[in-house]
């Protein structure tokens, strides 16, 4: 089957934050001696030029459908720096009509008036890392903001005319009970965001919480929190469309949807990851950049900025595709698998047959979609598509 080039997005990684949170396993680095903003913007644009040269025709003539500034804490960068990055990306690739441009923001790092500058620079969506509206829980999580700081920052974004906001909320926090989880959701709903990311706190390897676990609710309590919060969000008009994502009508995250639908994205910045389809050559490549800011800044204009390039093998593509697509509650058109991977539908046949027989995937000839039970057992469902199972 011929490959079809999917939509193209851009991920920009800003690796610095004020302090490292004890639960965080992202590539983030606490600020110690200031941030070299100008040098880093220069490096990002040099990195982008390198990727465009390396991928050649596969990356040309494909305007960006979305841009996402993630971190770290992108709101540590000035509006002028964000604007210079966006201007450089638009000159090199062009922006599709209605492009979504998201900036992650820590409510504790926002200076008064900055959102006016971000909006003027082109940002039209802001994602706030709120996590909780309980000040005790925020302290336990190592966050630098308070509940009042979060409400104030969200208000300033609204005042600046940004009408597309996401709030990140966690549940199953240290010592949290069901009432506390629901109280966080109510505080979030009172601020009327267009989108909510609601996900369970987990203990990730190589984090402070992993080495010194806090007192967390057990799995049954966490499940109760998920079910009750999900019900409350639905009552308030927020439809769940992905495992941890809820949105008002027409406000789903375009950038994240591109990931989940196995779209393409260039990744620039320290530790950034990208994926690019070369339809003419029939290849799909994943690329990662140097992880530390120092190494990245040193090599951003050279081939040494690349930490790894991996060409995805045909045997890996069913798992690569399904681990993203099956996160979507509504699933994906069945025909998209062939278009995005170049493989015939028969590559899914054995695993899909087993998942369907177990009641984990719906018997729908047009859409690949999990059942309610499949959503609850999602890791097990996705595991059926691992290539090594073919040889077990």
Coordinates of C-alpha atoms in Angstrom, one line a residue:
X1 CA 0.0 0.0 0.0
X2 CA 1.4 3.5 -0.8
X3 CA 2.1 5.8 2.1
X4 CA 0.3 9.1 2.4
X5 CA 2.0 12.1 4.0
X6 CA -0.2 13.0 7.0
X7 CA -0.6 16.5 8.5
X8 CA 2.7 18.1 9.8
X9 CA 3.1 19.8 13.2
X10 CA 6.0 21.4 15.1
X11 CA 7.0 20.6 18.7
X12 CA 9.3 23.1 20.3
X13 CA 11.0 22.0 23.6
X14 CA 11.9 24.6 26.2
X15 CA 13.9 22.5 28.8
X16 CA 14.2 25.0 31.7
X17 CA 11.9 25.3 34.7
X18 CA 12.2 27.2 38.1
X19 CA 12.5 23.9 40.0
X20 CA 12.2 20.2 39.2
X21 CA 8.9 18.7 40.6
X22 CA 9.4 15.4 42.5
X23 CA 7.0 13.5 40.2
X24 CA 8.3 14.8 36.9
X25 CA 10.2 12.5 34.5
X26 CA 10.2 15.0 31.6
X27 CA 13.4 16.4 30.1
X28 CA 13.4 19.5 32.3
X29 CA 16.3 21.3 34.1
X30 CA 16.1 23.7 37.0
X31 CA 17.4 27.2 36.2
X32 CA 20.6 27.9 38.0
X33 CA 22.6 30.6 36.2
X34 CA 19.9 32.2 34.0
X35 CA 18.5 31.1 30.6
X36 CA 20.4 31.9 27.4
X37 CA 17.2 32.8 25.5
X38 CA 18.7 34.5 22.4
X39 CA 21.3 31.7 22.0
X40 CA 18.6 29.0 22.4
X41 CA 16.3 30.6 19.9
X42 CA 19.2 30.8 17.4
X43 CA 19.8 27.1 18.1
X44 CA 16.2 26.2 17.6
X45 CA 16.1 27.8 14.2
X46 CA 19.4 26.2 13.2
X47 CA 18.0 22.9 14.3
X48 CA 14.9 23.4 12.2
X49 CA 17.0 24.3 9.2
X50 CA 19.0 21.1 9.7
X51 CA 15.9 19.0 9.8
X52 CA 14.5 20.6 6.7
X53 CA 17.7 20.0 4.8
X54 CA 18.0 16.4 6.1
X55 CA 14.4 15.4 5.3
X56 CA 14.4 17.3 2.0
X57 CA 11.3 17.0 -0.2
X58 CA 9.5 15.0 2.6
X59 CA 9.3 18.1 4.7
X60 CA 8.8 20.7 2.0
X61 CA 5.5 22.1 0.8
X62 CA 3.7 20.9 4.0
X63 CA 2.4 23.9 6.0
X64 CA 2.3 23.4 9.7
X65 CA -1.1 22.4 11.1
X66 CA -0.1 23.2 14.7
X67 CA 2.8 24.3 16.9
X68 CA 3.3 23.3 20.5
X69 CA 5.7 24.9 23.0
X70 CA 6.3 22.3 25.7
X71 CA 8.8 21.9 28.6
X72 CA 10.1 22.5 31.1
X73 CA 8.3 25.8 31.3
X74 CA 7.9 27.7 28.0
X75 CA 6.4 30.7 29.8
X76 CA 9.8 31.5 31.2
X77 CA 10.6 32.7 27.6
X78 CA 9.6 36.2 26.7
X79 CA 6.9 37.0 24.1
X80 CA 9.7 38.4 21.9
X81 CA 11.5 35.0 22.0
X82 CA 8.4 33.1 21.3
X83 CA 7.5 35.4 18.4
X84 CA 11.0 35.0 16.9
X85 CA 10.6 31.2 16.9
X86 CA 7.1 31.4 15.3
X87 CA 8.2 34.0 12.7
X88 CA 11.1 31.7 11.8
X89 CA 8.9 28.6 11.5
X90 CA 6.3 30.4 9.4
X91 CA 9.0 31.7 7.0
X92 CA 10.4 28.2 6.5
X93 CA 7.3 26.1 6.3
X94 CA 4.2 28.3 6.3
X95 CA 1.1 28.0 8.5
X96 CA -2.1 26.2 7.5
X97 CA -5.3 28.2 7.8
X98 CA -6.6 28.1 11.4
X99 CA -3.3 26.8 12.8
X100 CA -3.4 26.0 16.5
X101 CA -0.4 27.5 18.5
X102 CA -0.2 26.3 22.1
X103 CA 2.1 27.5 24.9
X104 CA 2.4 25.6 28.1
X105 CA 2.4 27.9 31.1
X106 CA 3.2 27.6 34.8
X107 CA 0.9 29.8 36.8
X108 CA 3.8 30.7 39.0
X109 CA 6.0 32.2 36.2
X110 CA 3.6 34.6 34.6
X111 CA 4.4 38.3 34.7
X112 CA 1.6 40.8 34.5
X113 CA 0.8 41.6 30.9
X114 CA 2.7 38.8 29.3
X115 CA -0.3 37.1 27.7
X116 CA -0.9 40.2 25.6
X117 CA 2.6 39.8 24.2
X118 CA 2.2 36.0 23.7
X119 CA -1.1 36.6 21.8
X120 CA 0.5 39.3 19.6
X121 CA 3.3 36.8 18.9
X122 CA 0.8 34.3 17.5
X123 CA -0.1 32.1 20.5
X124 CA -3.8 31.3 20.4
X125 CA -4.0 28.5 22.9
X126 CA -2.5 28.3 26.4
X127 CA -2.2 25.1 28.5
X128 CA -1.8 25.7 32.2
X129 CA -0.1 23.2 34.5
X130 CA -2.5 23.7 37.4
X131 CA -2.4 20.1 38.7
X132 CA -4.6 21.0 41.8
X133 CA -6.5 23.8 43.4
X134 CA -5.6 22.6 46.9
X135 CA -2.6 24.5 48.2
X136 CA -1.6 21.6 50.5
X137 CA -1.5 19.2 47.5
X138 CA 0.4 21.8 45.4
X139 CA 3.1 21.9 48.1
X140 CA 3.3 18.1 48.2
X141 CA 3.7 18.1 44.5
X142 CA 6.5 20.6 44.7
X143 CA 4.7 23.2 42.6
X144 CA 5.7 26.9 42.9
X145 CA 2.2 28.3 42.5
X146 CA -0.9 28.5 44.7
X147 CA -4.5 28.0 43.7
X148 CA -5.0 31.8 43.7
X149 CA -2.0 32.2 41.4
X150 CA -3.6 29.8 39.0
X151 CA -6.9 31.6 39.0
X152 CA -5.2 34.9 38.5
X153 CA -3.1 33.7 35.5
X154 CA -6.1 32.1 33.8
X155 CA -7.9 35.4 34.3
X156 CA -5.1 37.4 32.7
X157 CA -5.0 35.0 29.7
X158 CA -8.8 35.6 29.3
X159 CA -8.3 39.4 29.6
X160 CA -5.6 39.2 26.8
X161 CA -8.2 37.7 24.5
X162 CA -7.0 34.1 24.5
X163 CA -10.2 32.1 24.1
X164 CA -8.8 28.6 24.0
X165 CA -7.4 27.3 27.4
X166 CA -6.5 23.9 28.7
X167 CA -6.0 23.1 32.4
X168 CA -3.9 20.1 33.5
X169 CA -5.4 18.5 36.5
X170 CA -4.1 15.4 38.4
X171 CA -6.0 13.0 40.6
X172 CA -5.0 10.3 43.1
X173 CA -2.6 12.8 44.7
X174 CA -0.9 12.2 48.0
X175 CA -3.5 11.7 50.8
X176 CA -6.3 12.8 48.4
X177 CA -9.8 11.4 48.7
X178 CA -12.8 11.4 46.3
X179 CA -14.2 14.6 47.7
X180 CA -10.8 16.3 47.1
X181 CA -10.6 15.1 43.6
X182 CA -14.1 16.3 42.8
X183 CA -13.4 19.7 44.5
X184 CA -10.5 20.2 42.1
X185 CA -12.7 19.5 39.1
X186 CA -15.4 22.0 40.4
X187 CA -12.7 24.7 40.8
X188 CA -11.6 24.0 37.3
X189 CA -15.1 24.1 35.9
X190 CA -15.8 27.5 37.6
X191 CA -13.0 28.9 35.4
X192 CA -14.7 27.6 32.2
X193 CA -11.7 26.3 30.3
X194 CA -12.3 25.0 26.8
X195 CA -10.3 21.8 27.5
X196 CA -9.2 19.7 30.5
X197 CA -6.5 17.2 30.8
X198 CA -7.3 15.0 33.7
X199 CA -4.8 12.3 34.6
X200 CA -3.7 10.1 37.4
X201 CA -0.5 10.8 39.3
X202 CA 1.9 7.9 38.7
X203 CA 5.3 7.1 40.1
X204 CA 7.8 7.3 37.3
X205 CA 11.3 5.8 37.4
X206 CA 14.2 8.1 38.2
X207 CA 12.0 10.7 40.0
X208 CA 12.1 11.7 43.6
X209 CA 8.7 10.3 44.2
X210 CA 9.8 6.9 42.9
X211 CA 12.7 6.8 45.4
X212 CA 10.6 8.2 48.2
X213 CA 7.0 7.3 47.5
X214 CA 4.4 9.6 49.1
X215 CA 1.1 8.2 50.6
X216 CA -1.1 7.7 47.5
X217 CA -4.6 6.4 47.3
X218 CA -4.9 2.7 46.4
X219 CA -6.0 1.6 42.9
X220 CA -9.7 1.2 43.9
X221 CA -9.8 4.7 45.3
X222 CA -8.1 6.1 42.2
X223 CA -10.6 4.3 39.9
X224 CA -13.5 5.8 41.9
X225 CA -12.0 9.3 41.4
X226 CA -11.6 8.7 37.7
X227 CA -15.2 7.5 37.3
X228 CA -16.8 10.2 39.4
X229 CA -14.7 13.0 37.9
X230 CA -15.4 11.8 34.4
X231 CA -19.1 11.8 35.1
X232 CA -19.0 15.3 36.5
X233 CA -17.1 16.6 33.4
X234 CA -19.6 15.0 31.1
X235 CA -22.5 16.6 33.0
X236 CA -20.7 20.0 32.5
X237 CA -20.4 19.5 28.7
X238 CA -16.9 18.2 28.5
X239 CA -16.8 15.1 26.3
X240 CA -14.0 12.6 26.8
X241 CA -12.3 12.0 23.5
X242 CA -9.0 10.5 24.7
X243 CA -7.9 8.6 27.8
X244 CA -7.1 11.8 29.7
X245 CA -8.5 14.5 27.5
X246 CA -11.9 16.3 27.8
X247 CA -13.2 19.1 25.6
X248 CA -16.1 21.3 24.9
X249 CA -17.5 20.8 21.3
X250 CA -15.0 22.0 18.7
X251 CA -12.2 22.4 21.2
X252 CA -10.2 19.2 21.0
X253 CA -6.4 19.7 20.9
X254 CA -5.4 19.7 17.3
X255 CA -1.7 19.1 18.1
X256 CA -2.3 16.1 20.3
X257 CA -4.9 14.7 17.9
X258 CA -2.1 14.7 15.3
X259 CA 0.1 12.6 17.5
X260 CA -2.7 10.1 18.3
X261 CA -3.7 9.8 14.6
X262 CA -0.1 8.9 13.7
X263 CA 0.6 12.3 12.1
X264 CA 4.0 13.8 11.4
X265 CA 5.8 16.3 13.6
X266 CA 9.2 18.0 13.6
X267 CA 10.7 18.2 17.0
X268 CA 13.3 20.9 17.8
X269 CA 15.0 21.7 21.1
X270 CA 16.9 19.8 23.7
X271 CA 15.6 16.2 23.9
X272 CA 12.8 16.9 21.4
X273 CA 11.4 14.0 19.4
X274 CA 10.0 14.0 15.9
X275 CA 8.4 11.7 13.3
X276 CA 8.4 12.2 9.6
X277 CA 6.9 10.3 6.7
X278 CA 8.7 10.2 3.3
X279 CA 5.9 9.0 1.1
X280 CA 8.0 8.8 -2.0
X281 CA 10.7 6.6 -0.3
X282 CA 8.1 4.7 1.7
X283 CA 9.8 5.3 5.0
X284 CA 8.8 6.6 8.4
X285 CA 11.6 8.0 10.6
X286 CA 11.7 8.9 14.3
X287 CA 14.4 11.4 15.4
X288 CA 15.5 12.5 18.8
X289 CA 17.8 15.4 19.7
X290 CA 20.6 15.9 22.2
X291 CA 19.0 15.8 25.6
X292 CA 20.9 18.3 27.8
X293 CA 20.7 22.0 27.1
X294 CA 24.5 22.3 27.1
X295 CA 25.0 19.6 24.5
X296 CA 22.1 20.8 22.4
X297 CA 23.3 24.4 22.3
X298 CA 26.8 23.3 21.4
X299 CA 25.7 21.1 18.5
X300 CA 22.4 22.6 17.3
X301 CA 23.9 23.8 14.0
X302 CA 25.6 20.4 13.2
X303 CA 24.6 16.8 12.7
X304 CA 25.7 16.1 16.2
X305 CA 22.4 17.7 17.5
X306 CA 20.8 14.4 16.6
X307 CA 20.8 11.8 19.3
X308 CA 19.2 9.1 17.3
X309 CA 17.4 8.4 14.0
X310 CA 15.2 5.3 13.8
X311 CA 13.6 4.1 10.6
X312 CA 10.4 2.2 11.7
X313 CA 10.4 -1.4 10.5
X314 CA 7.2 -2.8 9.0
X315 CA 6.9 -5.3 11.8
X316 CA 6.8 -2.4 14.4
X317 CA 4.2 -0.3 12.6
X318 CA 1.0 -2.0 13.9
X319 CA 2.1 -1.4 17.5
X320 CA 3.4 2.1 16.7
X321 CA 0.1 3.0 15.1
X322 CA -2.3 1.3 17.6
X323 CA -0.6 2.6 20.8
X324 CA -1.7 6.0 19.7
X325 CA -4.9 5.5 17.8
X326 CA -6.6 3.3 20.5
X327 CA -6.2 6.1 23.0
X328 CA -9.0 7.9 21.2
X329 CA -12.5 7.1 22.5
X330 CA -14.1 7.5 19.1
X331 CA -11.2 5.5 17.4
X332 CA -9.9 6.2 13.9
X333 CA -11.1 5.3 10.4
X334 CA -9.9 1.9 9.6
X335 CA -8.6 3.1 6.2
X336 CA -6.2 5.4 8.0
X337 CA -4.0 2.5 9.1
X338 CA -3.0 1.7 5.5
X339 CA -2.6 5.4 4.5
X340 CA -0.4 6.2 7.5
X341 CA 1.7 3.0 7.6
X342 CA 1.8 1.7 4.0
X343 CA 0.6 -1.7 5.3
X344 CA -2.4 -3.7 4.3
X345 CA -5.1 -4.2 6.8
X346 CA -4.1 -7.9 7.1
X347 CA -1.1 -6.8 9.2
X348 CA -3.6 -6.2 12.0
X349 CA -5.6 -9.4 11.4
X350 CA -4.4 -11.7 14.2
X351 CA -4.1 -9.2 17.0
X352 CA -7.4 -7.5 16.0
X353 CA -9.2 -10.8 15.8
X354 CA -8.0 -11.7 19.3
X355 CA -8.9 -8.3 20.7
X356 CA -12.4 -8.4 19.1
X357 CA -13.0 -12.0 20.5
X358 CA -12.1 -10.8 24.0
X359 CA -14.6 -7.9 23.6
X360 CA -11.9 -5.3 23.7
X361 CA -12.4 -3.8 20.2
X362 CA -15.7 -3.2 18.6
X363 CA -16.9 -5.2 15.6
X364 CA -17.0 -2.1 13.3
X365 CA -15.8 -2.6 9.7
X366 CA -15.2 1.2 9.2
X367 CA -13.6 2.3 12.6
X368 CA -10.9 0.9 14.8
X369 CA -12.2 1.6 18.3
X370 CA -12.0 0.0 21.8
X371 CA -15.1 -1.0 23.8
X372 CA -15.6 0.4 27.3
X373 CA -13.8 -2.7 28.6
X374 CA -11.0 -2.2 26.1
X375 CA -10.5 1.4 27.4
X376 CA -10.2 0.1 31.0
X377 CA -7.7 -2.5 29.9
X378 CA -6.0 -0.4 27.3
X379 CA -2.4 -1.5 28.0
X380 CA -3.4 -5.1 27.5
X381 CA -5.2 -4.3 24.3
X382 CA -2.2 -2.4 22.8
X383 CA 0.2 -5.2 24.0
X384 CA -1.6 -7.6 21.5
X385 CA 0.0 -5.6 18.7
X386 CA 3.6 -5.9 19.9
X387 CA 5.7 -7.5 17.1
X388 CA 7.4 -10.1 19.4
X389 CA 4.0 -11.7 20.0
X390 CA 4.1 -12.8 16.4
X391 CA 7.0 -15.1 17.3
X392 CA 6.0 -16.2 20.8

